[in-house]
Coordinates of C-alpha atoms and ligand atoms in Angstrom, one line a residue:
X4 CA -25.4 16.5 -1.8
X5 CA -24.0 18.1 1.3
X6 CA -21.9 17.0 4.1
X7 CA -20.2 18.0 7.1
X8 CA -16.7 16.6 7.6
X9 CA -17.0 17.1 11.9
X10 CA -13.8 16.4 12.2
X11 CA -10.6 18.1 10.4
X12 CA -7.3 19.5 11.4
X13 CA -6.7 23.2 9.5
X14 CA -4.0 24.8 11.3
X15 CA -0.6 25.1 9.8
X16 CA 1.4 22.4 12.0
X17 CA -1.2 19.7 10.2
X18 CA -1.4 22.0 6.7
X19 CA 1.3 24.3 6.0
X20 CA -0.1 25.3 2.7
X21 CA -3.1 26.7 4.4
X22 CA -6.7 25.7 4.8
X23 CA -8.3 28.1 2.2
X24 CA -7.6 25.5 -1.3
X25 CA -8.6 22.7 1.1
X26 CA -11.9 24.2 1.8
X27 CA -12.7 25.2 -1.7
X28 CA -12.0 21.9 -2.9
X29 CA -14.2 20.4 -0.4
X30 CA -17.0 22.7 -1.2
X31 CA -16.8 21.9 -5.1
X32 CA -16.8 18.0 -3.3
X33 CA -20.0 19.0 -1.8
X34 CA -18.8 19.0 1.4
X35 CA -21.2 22.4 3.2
X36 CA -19.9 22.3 7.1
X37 CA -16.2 21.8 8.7
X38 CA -15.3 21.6 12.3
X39 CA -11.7 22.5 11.9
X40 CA -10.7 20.9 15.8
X41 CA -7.8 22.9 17.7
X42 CA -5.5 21.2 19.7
X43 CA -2.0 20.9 19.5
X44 CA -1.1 24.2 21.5
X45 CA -2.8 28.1 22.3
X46 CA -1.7 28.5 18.7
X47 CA -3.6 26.0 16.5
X48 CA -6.9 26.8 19.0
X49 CA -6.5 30.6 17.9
X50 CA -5.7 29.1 14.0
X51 CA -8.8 27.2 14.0
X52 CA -11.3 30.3 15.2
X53 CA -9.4 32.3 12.7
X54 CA -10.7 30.4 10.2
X55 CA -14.1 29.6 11.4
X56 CA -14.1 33.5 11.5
X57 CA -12.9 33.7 8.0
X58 CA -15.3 31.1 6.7
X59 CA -19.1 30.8 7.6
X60 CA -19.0 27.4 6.4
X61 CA -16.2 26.4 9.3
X62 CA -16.7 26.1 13.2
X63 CA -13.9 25.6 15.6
X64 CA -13.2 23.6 18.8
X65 CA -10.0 23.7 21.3
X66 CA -8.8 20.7 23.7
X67 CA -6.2 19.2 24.9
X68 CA -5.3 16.1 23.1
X69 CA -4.3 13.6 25.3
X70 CA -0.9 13.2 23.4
X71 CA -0.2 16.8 24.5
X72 CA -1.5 16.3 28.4
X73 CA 1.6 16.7 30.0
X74 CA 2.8 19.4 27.8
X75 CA -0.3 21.7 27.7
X76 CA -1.9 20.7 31.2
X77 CA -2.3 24.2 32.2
X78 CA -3.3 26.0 28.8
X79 CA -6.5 28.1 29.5
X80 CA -9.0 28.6 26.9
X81 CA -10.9 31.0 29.1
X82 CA -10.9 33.6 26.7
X83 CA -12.2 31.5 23.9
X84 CA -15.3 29.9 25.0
X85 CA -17.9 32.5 24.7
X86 CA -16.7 32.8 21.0
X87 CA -20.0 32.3 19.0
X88 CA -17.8 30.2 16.3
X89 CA -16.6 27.9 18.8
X90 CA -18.9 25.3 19.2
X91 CA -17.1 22.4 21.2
X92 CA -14.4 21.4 23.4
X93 CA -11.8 18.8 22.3
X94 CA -10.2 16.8 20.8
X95 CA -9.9 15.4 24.7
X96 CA -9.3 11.4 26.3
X97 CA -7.1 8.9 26.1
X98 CA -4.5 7.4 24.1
X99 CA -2.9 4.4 25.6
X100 CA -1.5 3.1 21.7
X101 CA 1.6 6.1 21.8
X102 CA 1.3 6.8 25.7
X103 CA 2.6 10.3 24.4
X104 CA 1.5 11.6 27.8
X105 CA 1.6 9.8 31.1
X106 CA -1.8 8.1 31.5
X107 CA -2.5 9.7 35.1
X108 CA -2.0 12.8 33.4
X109 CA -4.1 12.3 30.3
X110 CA -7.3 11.3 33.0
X111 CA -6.6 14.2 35.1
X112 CA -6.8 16.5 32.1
X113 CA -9.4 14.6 30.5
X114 CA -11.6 14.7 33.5
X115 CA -11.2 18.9 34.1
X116 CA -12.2 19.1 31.0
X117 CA -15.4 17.2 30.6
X118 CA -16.3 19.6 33.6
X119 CA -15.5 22.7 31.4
X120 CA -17.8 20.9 29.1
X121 CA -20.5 20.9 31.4
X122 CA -19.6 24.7 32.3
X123 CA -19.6 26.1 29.1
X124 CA -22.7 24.0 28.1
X125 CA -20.7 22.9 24.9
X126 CA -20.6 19.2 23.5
X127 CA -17.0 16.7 24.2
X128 CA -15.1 15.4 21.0
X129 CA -13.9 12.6 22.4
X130 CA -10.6 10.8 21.1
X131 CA -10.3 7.1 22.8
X132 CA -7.2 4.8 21.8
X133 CA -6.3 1.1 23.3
X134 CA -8.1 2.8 26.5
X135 CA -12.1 1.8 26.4
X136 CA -12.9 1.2 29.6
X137 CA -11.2 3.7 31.4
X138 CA -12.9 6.2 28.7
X139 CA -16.0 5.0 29.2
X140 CA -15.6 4.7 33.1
X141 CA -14.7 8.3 33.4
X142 CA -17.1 9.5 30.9
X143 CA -20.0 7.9 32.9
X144 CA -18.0 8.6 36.3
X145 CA -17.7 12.8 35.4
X146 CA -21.1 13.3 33.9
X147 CA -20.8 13.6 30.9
X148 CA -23.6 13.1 29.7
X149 CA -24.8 16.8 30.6
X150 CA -22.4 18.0 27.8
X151 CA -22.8 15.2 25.2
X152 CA -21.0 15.3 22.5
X153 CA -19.2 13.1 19.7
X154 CA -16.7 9.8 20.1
X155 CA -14.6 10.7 17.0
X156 CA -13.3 8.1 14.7
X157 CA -15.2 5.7 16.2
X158 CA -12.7 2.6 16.3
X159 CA -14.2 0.3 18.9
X160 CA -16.9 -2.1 18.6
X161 CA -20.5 -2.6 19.6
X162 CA -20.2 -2.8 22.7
X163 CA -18.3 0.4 23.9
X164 CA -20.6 1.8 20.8
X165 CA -23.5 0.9 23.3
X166 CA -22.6 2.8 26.1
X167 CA -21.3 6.0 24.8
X168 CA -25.1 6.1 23.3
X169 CA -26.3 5.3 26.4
X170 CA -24.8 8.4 27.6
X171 CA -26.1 10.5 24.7
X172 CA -22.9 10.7 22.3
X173 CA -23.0 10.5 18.8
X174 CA -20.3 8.3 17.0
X175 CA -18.1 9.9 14.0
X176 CA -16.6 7.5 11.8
X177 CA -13.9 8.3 9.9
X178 CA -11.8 6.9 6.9
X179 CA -10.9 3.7 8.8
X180 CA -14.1 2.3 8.9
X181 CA -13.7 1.7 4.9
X182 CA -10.7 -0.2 5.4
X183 CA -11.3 -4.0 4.7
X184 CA -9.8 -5.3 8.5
X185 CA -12.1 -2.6 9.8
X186 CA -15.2 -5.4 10.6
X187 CA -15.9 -4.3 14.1
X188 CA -16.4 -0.9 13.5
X189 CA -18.6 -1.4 10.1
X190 CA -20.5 -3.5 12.0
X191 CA -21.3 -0.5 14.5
X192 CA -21.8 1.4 11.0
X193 CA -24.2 -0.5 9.7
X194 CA -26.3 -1.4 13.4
X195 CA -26.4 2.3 15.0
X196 CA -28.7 4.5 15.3
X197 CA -29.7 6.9 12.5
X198 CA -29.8 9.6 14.4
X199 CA -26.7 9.3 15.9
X200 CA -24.3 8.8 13.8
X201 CA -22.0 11.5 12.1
X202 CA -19.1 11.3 9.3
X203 CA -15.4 13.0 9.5
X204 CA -12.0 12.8 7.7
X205 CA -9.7 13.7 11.0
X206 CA -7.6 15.1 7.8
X207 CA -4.8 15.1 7.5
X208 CA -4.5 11.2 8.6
X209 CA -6.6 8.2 8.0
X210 CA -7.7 8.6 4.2
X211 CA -10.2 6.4 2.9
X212 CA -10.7 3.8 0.7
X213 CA -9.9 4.3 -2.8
X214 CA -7.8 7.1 -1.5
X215 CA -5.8 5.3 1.1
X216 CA -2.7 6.0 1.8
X217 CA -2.9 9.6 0.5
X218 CA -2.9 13.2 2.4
X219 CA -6.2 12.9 3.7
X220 CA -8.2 16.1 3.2
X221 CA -11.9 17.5 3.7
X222 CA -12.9 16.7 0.2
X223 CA -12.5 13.0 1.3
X224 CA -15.3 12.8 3.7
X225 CA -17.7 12.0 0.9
X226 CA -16.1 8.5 0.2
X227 CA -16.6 7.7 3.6
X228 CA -20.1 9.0 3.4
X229 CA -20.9 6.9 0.7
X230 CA -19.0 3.8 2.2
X231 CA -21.4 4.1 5.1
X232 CA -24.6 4.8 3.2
X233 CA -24.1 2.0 1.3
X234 CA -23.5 -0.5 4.7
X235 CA -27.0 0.7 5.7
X236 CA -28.5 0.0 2.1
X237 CA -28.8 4.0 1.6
X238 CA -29.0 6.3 -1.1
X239 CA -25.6 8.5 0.0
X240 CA -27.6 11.5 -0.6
X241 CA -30.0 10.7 1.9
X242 CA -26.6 10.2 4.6
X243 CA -25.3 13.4 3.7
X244 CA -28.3 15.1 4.5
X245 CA -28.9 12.8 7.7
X246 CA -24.9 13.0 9.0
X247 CA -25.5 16.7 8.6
X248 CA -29.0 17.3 10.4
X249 CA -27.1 15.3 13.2
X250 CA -23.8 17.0 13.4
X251 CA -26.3 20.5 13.5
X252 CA -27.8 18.8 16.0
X253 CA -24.6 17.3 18.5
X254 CA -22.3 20.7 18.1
X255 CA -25.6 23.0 18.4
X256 CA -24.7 24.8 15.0
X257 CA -26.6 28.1 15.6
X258 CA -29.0 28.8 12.6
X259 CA -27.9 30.8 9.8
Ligands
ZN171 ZN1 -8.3 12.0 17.5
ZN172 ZN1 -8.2 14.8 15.4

């Protein structure tokens, strides 16, 4: 079996003890593929290249996560984007559940960079939090749909689920869709499309079910994986090997 956790934090703010045992415990897991997601800072975007440069099994992204839109408004990647390891741009959106970051702020950032999106020609990890339609309405509003890209752990229910595949995103669920309150967003599980739907842990949060509660870590993606292939009556291998194609497929993984 092989899957690709598209959605884990590696730098040392989320992991002081360092990716490398993470990884390999993962890999013995059968997890094959990481997008290890920069955002946080300059710092953790530079962690997360260094180890997708490290690792041919990891690929980086760098955003600005809407907690940190205030703080890191005027961070410039420039010098990142052409890196062949760095396949997407994000974690970026809203988060109206902490506010971290004042909400003008967080759209403003969030819109300048679904246009870098479209610049680069790189795919959006979106993050979206008690702020649906104004995601939605600025991901339709800024075209985003040219860059395309991933609403990551997919928390929101069939009808948002609708129109982010209406405008060509892929939906990542993550650890919370095993919880047992989590109805809405098994539902979406169970009812979207095959081919676009994608696994993730978002370690170190959100573990999942029977591990919940715990540090959440790569390895972990695989009991989401199989929580979800069994929803859609599937032998997990045959999810691995379809959440992989797909996250190959949304972050444009360059052949091997
Ligand atoms: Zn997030
Ligand atoms: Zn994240």
């Amino acid at each position: 079996m092989t899957w690709f956790d598209t959605h884990c934090h590696l730098d040392s703010e989320h992991n002081p003890d360092g990716p490398d045992a993470l990884l390999a415990r993962a890999r013995e897991a059968g997890v094959s593929a990481f997008l290890c997601v920069g955002v946080g800072g300059m710092s953790q975007a530079e962690q997360a290249l260094a180890v997708a440069e490290r690792h041919p099994d990891v690929y980086a992204s760098a955003g600005v996560h809407p907690h940190d839109a205030a703080r890191d408004a005027a961070l410039d990647f420039s010098a990142l984007w052409s890196h062949p390891r760095l396949l997407a741009v994000g974690e970026v959106g809203l988060d109206y559940h902490y506010d971290h970051s004042p909400r003008e702020q967080q759209a403003e950032v969030f819109r300048r960079y679904i246009a870098l999106a479209r610049t680069v020609h790189k795919p959006l990890i979106i993050h979206t939090r008690s702020a649906a339609e104004d995601t939605l309405q600025i991901l339709e509003a800024e075209g985003a749909r040219d860059a395309g890209g991933v609403i990551h752990c997919f928390s929101e229910d069939r009808a948002f689920a609708a129109r982010a595949l209406d405008l060509g995103f892929y939906l990542s669920f993550s650890g919370i869709v095993t919880f047992k309150t989590a109805r809405a967003i098994q539902e979406v599980a169970s009812w979207a499309p095959a081919e676009r739907i994608l696994v993730e842990t978002d370690s170190p949060y959100l573990a999942p079910v029977p591990l919940r509660g715990k540090r959440c870590e790569p390895a972990f993606v695989v009991h989401t994986g199989k929580y979800v292939a069994a929803l859609r009556g599937l032998d997990p291998a045959h999810l691995a090997a379809l959440t992989t194609e797909n996250a190959r497929r949304c972050f444009r993984v360059p052949q091997a």
